[in-house]
Tab-separated table of C-alpha atoms in Angstrom:
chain	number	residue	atom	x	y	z
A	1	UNK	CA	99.809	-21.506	-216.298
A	2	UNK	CA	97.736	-18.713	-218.026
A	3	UNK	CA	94.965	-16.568	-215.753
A	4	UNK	CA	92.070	-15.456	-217.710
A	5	UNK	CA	89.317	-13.020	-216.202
A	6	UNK	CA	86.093	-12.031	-217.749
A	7	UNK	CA	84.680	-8.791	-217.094
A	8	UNK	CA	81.090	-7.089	-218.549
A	9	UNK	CA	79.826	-3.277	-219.696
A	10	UNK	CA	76.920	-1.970	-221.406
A	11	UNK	CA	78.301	-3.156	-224.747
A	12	UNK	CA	79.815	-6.569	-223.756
A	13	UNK	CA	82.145	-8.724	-222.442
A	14	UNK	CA	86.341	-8.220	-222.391
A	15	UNK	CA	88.927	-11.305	-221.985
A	16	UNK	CA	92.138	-10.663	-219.868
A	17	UNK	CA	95.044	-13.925	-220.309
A	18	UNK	CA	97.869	-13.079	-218.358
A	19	UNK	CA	100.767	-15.513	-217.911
A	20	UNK	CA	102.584	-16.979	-215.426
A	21	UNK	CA	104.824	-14.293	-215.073
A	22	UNK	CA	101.425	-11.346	-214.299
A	23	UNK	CA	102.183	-9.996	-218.390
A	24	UNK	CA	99.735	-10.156	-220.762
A	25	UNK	CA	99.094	-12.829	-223.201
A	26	UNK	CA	97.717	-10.484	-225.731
A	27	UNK	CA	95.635	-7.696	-225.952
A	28	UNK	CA	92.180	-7.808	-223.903
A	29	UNK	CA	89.882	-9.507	-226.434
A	30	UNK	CA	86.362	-7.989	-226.577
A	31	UNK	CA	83.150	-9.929	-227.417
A	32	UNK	CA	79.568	-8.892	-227.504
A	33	UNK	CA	76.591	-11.500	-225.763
A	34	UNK	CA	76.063	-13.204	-228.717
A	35	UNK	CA	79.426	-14.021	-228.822
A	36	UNK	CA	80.050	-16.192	-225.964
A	37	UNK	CA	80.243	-19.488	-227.692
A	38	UNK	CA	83.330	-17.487	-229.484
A	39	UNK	CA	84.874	-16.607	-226.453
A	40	UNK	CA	84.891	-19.920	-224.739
A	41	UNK	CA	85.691	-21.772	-228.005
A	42	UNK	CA	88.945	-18.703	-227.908
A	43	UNK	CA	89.791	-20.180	-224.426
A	44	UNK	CA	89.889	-23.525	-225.527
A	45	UNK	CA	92.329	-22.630	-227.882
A	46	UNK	CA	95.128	-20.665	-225.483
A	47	UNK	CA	94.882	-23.952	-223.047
A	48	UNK	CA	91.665	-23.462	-221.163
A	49	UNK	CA	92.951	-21.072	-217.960
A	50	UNK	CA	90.916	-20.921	-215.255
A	51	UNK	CA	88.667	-18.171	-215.695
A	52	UNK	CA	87.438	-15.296	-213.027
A	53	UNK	CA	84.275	-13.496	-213.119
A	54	UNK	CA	82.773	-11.328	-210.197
A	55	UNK	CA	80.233	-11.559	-208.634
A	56	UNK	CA	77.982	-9.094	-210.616
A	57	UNK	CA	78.529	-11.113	-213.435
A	58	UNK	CA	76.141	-14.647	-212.989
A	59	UNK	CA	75.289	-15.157	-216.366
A	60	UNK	CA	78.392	-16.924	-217.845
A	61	UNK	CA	79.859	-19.308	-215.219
A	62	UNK	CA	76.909	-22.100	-216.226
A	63	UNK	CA	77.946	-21.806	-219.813
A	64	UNK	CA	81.930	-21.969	-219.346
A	65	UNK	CA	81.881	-25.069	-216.652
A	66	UNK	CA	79.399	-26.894	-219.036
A	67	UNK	CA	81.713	-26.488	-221.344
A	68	UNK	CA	84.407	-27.771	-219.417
A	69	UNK	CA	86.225	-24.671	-218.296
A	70	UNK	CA	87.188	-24.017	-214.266
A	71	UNK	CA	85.636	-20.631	-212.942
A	72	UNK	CA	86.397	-19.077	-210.188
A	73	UNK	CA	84.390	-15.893	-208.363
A	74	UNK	CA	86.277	-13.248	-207.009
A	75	UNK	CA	84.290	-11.531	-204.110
A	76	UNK	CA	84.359	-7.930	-203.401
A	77	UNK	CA	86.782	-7.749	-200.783
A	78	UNK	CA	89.371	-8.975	-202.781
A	79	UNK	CA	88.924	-6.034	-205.481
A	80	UNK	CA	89.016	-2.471	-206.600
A	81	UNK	CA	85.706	-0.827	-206.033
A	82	UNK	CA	83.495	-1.975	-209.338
A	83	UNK	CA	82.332	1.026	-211.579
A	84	UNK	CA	78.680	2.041	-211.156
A	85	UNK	CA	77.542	0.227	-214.421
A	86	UNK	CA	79.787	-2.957	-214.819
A	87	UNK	CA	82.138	-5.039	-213.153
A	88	UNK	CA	85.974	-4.480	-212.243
A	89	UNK	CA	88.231	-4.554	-215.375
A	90	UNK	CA	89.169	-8.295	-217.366
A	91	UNK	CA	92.478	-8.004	-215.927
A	92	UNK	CA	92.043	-7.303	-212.436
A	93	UNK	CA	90.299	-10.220	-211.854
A	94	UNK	CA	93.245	-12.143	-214.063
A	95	UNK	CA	95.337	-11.292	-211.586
A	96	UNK	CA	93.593	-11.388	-208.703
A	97	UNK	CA	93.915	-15.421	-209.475
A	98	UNK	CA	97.414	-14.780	-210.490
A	99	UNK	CA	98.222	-13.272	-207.227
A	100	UNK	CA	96.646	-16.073	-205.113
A	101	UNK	CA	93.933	-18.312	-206.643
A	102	UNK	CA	93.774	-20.157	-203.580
A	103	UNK	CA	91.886	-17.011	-202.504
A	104	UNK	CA	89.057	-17.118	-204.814
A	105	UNK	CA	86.143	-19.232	-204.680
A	106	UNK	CA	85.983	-22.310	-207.248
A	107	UNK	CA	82.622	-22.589	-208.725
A	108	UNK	CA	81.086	-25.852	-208.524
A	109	UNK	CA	78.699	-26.734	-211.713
A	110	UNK	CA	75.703	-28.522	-209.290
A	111	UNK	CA	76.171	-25.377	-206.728
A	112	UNK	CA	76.292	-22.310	-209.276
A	113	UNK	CA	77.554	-18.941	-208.776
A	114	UNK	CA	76.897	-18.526	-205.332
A	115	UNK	CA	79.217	-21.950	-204.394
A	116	UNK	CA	80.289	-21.625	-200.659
A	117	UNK	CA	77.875	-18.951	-199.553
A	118	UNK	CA	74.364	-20.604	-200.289
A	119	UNK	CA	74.198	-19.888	-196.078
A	120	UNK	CA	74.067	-16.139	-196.656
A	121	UNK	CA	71.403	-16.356	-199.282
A	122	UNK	CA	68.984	-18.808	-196.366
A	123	UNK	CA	70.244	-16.298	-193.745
A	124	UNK	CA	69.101	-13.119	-196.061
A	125	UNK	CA	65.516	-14.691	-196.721
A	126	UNK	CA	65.141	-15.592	-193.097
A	127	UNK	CA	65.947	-11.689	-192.175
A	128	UNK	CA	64.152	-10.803	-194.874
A	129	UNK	CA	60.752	-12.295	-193.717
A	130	UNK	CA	59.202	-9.795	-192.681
A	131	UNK	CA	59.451	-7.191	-195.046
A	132	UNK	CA	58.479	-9.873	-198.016
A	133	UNK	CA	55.532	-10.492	-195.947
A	134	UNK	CA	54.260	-6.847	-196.142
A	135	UNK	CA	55.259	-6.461	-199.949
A	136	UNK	CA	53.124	-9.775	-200.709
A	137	UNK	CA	50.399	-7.883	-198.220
A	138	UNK	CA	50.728	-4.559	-200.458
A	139	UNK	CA	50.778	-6.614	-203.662
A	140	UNK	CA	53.795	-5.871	-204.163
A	141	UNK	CA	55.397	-9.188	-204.556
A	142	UNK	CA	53.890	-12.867	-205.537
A	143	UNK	CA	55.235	-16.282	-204.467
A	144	UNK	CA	52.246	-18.334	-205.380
A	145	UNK	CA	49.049	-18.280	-206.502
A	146	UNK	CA	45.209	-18.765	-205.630
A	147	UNK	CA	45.673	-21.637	-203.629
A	148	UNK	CA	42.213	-22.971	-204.424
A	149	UNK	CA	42.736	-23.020	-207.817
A	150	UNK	CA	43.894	-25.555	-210.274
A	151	UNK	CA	46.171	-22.861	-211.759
A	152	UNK	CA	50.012	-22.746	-212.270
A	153	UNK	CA	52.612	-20.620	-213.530
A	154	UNK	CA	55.645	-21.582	-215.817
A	155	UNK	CA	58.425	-19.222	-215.662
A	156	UNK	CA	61.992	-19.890	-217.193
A	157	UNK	CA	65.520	-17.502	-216.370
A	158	UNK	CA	68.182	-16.257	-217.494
A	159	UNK	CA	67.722	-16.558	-221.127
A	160	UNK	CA	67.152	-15.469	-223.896
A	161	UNK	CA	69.677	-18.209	-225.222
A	162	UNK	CA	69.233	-18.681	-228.679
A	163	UNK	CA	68.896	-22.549	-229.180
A	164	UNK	CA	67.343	-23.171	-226.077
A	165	UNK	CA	64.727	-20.247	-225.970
A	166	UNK	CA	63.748	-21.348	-229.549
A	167	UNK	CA	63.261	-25.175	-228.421
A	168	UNK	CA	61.246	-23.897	-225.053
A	169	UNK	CA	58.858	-21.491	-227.469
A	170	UNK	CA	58.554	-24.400	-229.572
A	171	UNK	CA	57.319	-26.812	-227.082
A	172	UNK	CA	55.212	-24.018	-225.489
A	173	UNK	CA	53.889	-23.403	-228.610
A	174	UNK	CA	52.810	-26.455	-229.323
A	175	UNK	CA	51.276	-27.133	-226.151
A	176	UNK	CA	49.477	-23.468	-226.185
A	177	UNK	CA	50.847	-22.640	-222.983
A	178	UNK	CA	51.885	-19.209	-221.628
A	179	UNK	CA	54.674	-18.680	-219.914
A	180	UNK	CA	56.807	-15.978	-218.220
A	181	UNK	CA	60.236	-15.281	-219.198
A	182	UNK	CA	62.590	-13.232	-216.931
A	183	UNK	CA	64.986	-11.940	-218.992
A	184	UNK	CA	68.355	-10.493	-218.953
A	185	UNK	CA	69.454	-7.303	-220.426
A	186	UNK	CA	72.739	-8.437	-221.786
A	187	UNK	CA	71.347	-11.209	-223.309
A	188	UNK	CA	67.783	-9.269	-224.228
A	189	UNK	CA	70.012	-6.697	-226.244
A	190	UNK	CA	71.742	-9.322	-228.068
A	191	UNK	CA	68.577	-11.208	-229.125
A	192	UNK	CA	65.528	-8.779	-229.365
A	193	UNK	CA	64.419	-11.298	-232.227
A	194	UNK	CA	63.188	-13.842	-229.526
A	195	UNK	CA	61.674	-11.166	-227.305
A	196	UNK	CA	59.714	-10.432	-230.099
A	197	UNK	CA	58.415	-14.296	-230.480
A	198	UNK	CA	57.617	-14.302	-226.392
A	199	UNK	CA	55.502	-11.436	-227.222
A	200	UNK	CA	53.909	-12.636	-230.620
A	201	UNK	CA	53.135	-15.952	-228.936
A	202	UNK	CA	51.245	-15.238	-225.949
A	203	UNK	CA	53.806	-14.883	-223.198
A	204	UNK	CA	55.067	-12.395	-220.666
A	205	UNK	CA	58.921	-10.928	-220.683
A	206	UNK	CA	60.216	-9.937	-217.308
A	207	UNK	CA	63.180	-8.540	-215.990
A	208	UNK	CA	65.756	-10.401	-214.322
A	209	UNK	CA	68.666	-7.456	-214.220
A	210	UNK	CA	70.931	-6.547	-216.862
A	211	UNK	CA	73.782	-9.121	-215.585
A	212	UNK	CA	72.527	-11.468	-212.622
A	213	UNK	CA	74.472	-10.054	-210.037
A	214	UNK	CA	73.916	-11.251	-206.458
A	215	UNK	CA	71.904	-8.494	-205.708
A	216	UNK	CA	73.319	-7.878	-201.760
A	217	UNK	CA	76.714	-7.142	-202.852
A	218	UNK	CA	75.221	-3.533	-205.289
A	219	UNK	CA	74.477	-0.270	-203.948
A	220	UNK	CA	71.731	1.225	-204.890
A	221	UNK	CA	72.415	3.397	-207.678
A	222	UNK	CA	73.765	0.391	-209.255
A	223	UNK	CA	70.975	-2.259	-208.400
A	224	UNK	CA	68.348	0.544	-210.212
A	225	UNK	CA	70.359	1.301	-213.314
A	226	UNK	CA	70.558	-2.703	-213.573
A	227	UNK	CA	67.179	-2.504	-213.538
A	228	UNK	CA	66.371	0.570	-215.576
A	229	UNK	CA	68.853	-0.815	-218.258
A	230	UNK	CA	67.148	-3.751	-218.573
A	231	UNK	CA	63.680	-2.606	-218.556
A	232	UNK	CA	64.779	-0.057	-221.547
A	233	UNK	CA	66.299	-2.910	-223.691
A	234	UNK	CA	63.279	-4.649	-223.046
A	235	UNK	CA	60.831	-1.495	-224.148
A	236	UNK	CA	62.740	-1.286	-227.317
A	237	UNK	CA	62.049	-4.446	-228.541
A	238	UNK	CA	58.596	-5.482	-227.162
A	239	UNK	CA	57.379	-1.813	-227.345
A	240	UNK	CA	56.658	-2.278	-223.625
A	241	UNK	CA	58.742	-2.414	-220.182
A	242	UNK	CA	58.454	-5.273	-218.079
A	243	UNK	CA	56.073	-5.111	-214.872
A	244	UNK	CA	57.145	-7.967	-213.642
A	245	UNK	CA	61.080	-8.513	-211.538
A	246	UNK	CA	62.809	-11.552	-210.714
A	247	UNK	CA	66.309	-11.072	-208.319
A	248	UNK	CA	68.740	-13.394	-209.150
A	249	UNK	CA	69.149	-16.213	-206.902
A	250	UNK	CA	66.012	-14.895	-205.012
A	251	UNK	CA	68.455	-12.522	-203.376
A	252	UNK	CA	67.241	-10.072	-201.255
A	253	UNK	CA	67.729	-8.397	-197.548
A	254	UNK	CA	65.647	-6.232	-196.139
A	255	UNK	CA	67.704	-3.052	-197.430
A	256	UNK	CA	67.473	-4.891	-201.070
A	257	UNK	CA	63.969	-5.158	-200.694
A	258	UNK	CA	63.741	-1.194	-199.283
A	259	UNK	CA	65.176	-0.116	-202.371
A	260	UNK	CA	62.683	-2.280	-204.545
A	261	UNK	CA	60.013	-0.159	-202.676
A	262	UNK	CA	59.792	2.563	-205.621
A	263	UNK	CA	60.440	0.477	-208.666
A	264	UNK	CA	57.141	0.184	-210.570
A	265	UNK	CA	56.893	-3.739	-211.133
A	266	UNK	CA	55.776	-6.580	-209.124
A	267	UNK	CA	58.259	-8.768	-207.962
A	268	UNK	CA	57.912	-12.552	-208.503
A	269	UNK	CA	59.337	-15.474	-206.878
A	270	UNK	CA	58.465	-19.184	-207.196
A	271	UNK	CA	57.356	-22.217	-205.071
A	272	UNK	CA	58.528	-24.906	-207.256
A	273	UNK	CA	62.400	-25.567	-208.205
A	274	UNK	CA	63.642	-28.521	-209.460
A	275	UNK	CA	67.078	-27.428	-209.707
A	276	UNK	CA	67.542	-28.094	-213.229
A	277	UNK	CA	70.217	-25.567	-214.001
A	278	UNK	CA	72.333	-28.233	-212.237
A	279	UNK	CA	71.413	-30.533	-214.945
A	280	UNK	CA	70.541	-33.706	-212.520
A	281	UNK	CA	68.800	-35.189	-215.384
A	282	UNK	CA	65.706	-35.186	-217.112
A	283	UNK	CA	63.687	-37.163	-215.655
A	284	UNK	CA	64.441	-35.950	-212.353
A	285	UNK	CA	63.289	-32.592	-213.267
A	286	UNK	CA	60.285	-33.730	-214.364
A	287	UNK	CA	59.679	-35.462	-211.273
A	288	UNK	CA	60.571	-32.987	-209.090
A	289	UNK	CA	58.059	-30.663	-210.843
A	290	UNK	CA	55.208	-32.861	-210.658
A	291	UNK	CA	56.029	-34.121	-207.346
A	292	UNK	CA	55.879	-30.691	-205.993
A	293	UNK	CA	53.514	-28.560	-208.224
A	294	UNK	CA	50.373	-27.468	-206.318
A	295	UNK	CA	46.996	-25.186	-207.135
A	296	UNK	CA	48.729	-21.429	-207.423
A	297	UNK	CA	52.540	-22.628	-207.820
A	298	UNK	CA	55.243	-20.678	-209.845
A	299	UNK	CA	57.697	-22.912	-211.416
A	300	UNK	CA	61.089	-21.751	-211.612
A	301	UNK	CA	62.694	-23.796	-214.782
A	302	UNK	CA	65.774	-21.703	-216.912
A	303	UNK	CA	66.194	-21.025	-220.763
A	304	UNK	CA	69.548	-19.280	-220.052
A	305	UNK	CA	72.903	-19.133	-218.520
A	306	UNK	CA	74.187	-23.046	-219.435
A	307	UNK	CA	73.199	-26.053	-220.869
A	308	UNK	CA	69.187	-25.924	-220.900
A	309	UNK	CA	68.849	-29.321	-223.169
A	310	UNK	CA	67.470	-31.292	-219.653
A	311	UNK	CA	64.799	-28.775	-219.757
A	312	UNK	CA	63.956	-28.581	-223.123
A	313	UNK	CA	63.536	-32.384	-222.973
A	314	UNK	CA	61.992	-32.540	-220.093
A	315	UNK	CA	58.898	-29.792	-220.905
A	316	UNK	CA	56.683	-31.940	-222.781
A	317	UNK	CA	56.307	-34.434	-220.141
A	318	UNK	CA	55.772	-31.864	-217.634
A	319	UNK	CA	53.177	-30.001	-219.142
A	320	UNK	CA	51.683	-33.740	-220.104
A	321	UNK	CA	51.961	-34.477	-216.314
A	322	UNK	CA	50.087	-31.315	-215.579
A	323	UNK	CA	47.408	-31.297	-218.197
A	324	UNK	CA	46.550	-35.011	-217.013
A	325	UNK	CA	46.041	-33.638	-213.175
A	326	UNK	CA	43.574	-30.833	-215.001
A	327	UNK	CA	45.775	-27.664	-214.313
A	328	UNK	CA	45.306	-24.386	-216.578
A	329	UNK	CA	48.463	-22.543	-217.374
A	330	UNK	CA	48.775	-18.737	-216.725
A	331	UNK	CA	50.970	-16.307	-216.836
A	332	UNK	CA	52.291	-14.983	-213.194
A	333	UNK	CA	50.172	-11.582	-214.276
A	334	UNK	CA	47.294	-13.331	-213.733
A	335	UNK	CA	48.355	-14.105	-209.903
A	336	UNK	CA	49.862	-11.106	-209.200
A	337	UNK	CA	46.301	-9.406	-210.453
A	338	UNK	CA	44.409	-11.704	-208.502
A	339	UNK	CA	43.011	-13.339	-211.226
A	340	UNK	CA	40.495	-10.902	-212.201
């Protein structure tokens, strides 16, 4: 059986297939982030391997499982130290599931990237309480709204994805509703064409890191140049950097959140998640939205990092939903300014 592993830079990602025997396949294939359709179609054709990302690299295991391939996440005590900017080489993580793949951590499509840990992430934002509380005090962070006001906030992940981001911007469009999008860098870079349309059509870009990592597991130097990366990509093709920051997952400590303290942008959570990058249907997503919205509430939908078509269906009838129970739509600016 053939191990592949999947490893990211500044410029892209690389493909490592070894064989049963630990020798490579080929030569490590290289593709850039508009090519990932390419590279999973490329694994389809050598016998879809299981596949093994790290966990700086968040981005692609939606896309690969809904396209049928097994992914695994190798965690950092099972590798080489990672390079400051990017994740441990294609081929290390090959092997590390050559070596033992019971070791690694199979990714389940209705759990995400952070399968078999989602304790650490409740455990972080209980320890983390405390020091979110005094960034929301210092404006520093949002997590709803005026809570007397029949205002809400749509904000969609992980994108921009090409087909998807189009459909949302459509629908938006044609609704006149603003939303934010928190964007990430490898995928900004690849498509600065629909940063462009956020802009032209009302809406806010954010930052959501250059390559989702799980944000506990970088050191510092690395979680800022993920940021600073990302906000530059951003500047080049809006003509302004993001103020506004979304971690991945929501992942924070209070050391995360320390080293946030000098970054010039507001960071935003949500109050509203319907879970749809788990695809548990459309209507169900738009249920869970309009069950749950509230005056002041951030919803957390995603235009990135899988199949989005649940969303992208289910949009108009949220925004329907909404308009019926008289909510206005604004941008999280607008909340993290106080309204004024």
């Amino acid at each position: 059986m053939p191990y592949a592993g999947v490893s990211w830079s500044g410029d892209g990602y690389r493909l490592a297939v070894l064989d049963d025997t630990g020798e490579p396949v080929a030569a490590p294939a290289w593709f850039n982030a508009a090519d990932v359709d390419a590279m999973i179609d490329h694994l389809h054709t050598i016998g879809a391997p299981p596949v093994v990302v790290d966990s700086t690299n968040g981005i692609l295991d939606g896309r690969m499982m809904a396209a049928g391939l097994v992914v695994y996440r190798a965690d950092p005590h099972l590798l080489p130290p990672r390079p400051d900017f990017g994740s441990v080489p294609a081929d290390v993580l090959a092997r590390a599931a050559w070596r033992d793949l019971g070791s690694l951590v199979r990714l389940d499509p209705t759990r995400g990237t952070q399968t078999g840990r989602e304790h650490v992430l409740r455990r972080d934002e209980q320890t983390s309480a405390a020091a979110l509380a005094a960034m929301v005090d210092k404006h520093r962070c949002v997590t709803h709204g005026d809570r007397g006001r029949p205002t809400l906030a749509l904000t969609f992940d992980d994108g921009p994805a090409p087909g998807y981001t189009a459909q949302i911007l459509d629908v938006l469009r044609r609704f006149q509703v603003p939303a934010v999008f928190f964007c990430v860098g490898m995928n900004a870079a690849a498509h600065p064409d629909l940063l462009h349309r956020m802009i032209d059509e009302g809406h806010t870009v954010g930052n959501h890191t250059w390559s989702h990592p799980f944000l506990p597991e970088l050191a510092r130097h690395q979680l800022l140049e993920q940021l600073e990366r990302t906000n530059e990509t951003i500047e080049k093709a809006t003509g302004a950097a993001p103020r506004l920051f979304r971690p991945p997952y929501g992942s924070r400590t209070p050391e995360v959140l320390e080293w946030l303290r000098p970054v010039d942008s507001t960071m935003v959570l949500w109050d509203v998640e319907p879970v749809d990058w788990a695809m548990p249907g459309t209507e169900i997503i738009a249920e869970r939205v309009l069950d749950t919205t509230r005056n002041g509430s951030i919803v957390l939908l995603h235009d990135g990092g899988g199949d989005r078509s649940q969303v992208v269906a289910a949009l108009p009838r949220i925004i329907e939903g909404l308009l019926e129970r008289s909510f206005r739509f604004v941008t999280a600016d607008e909340f993290v300014t106080g309204g004024r």
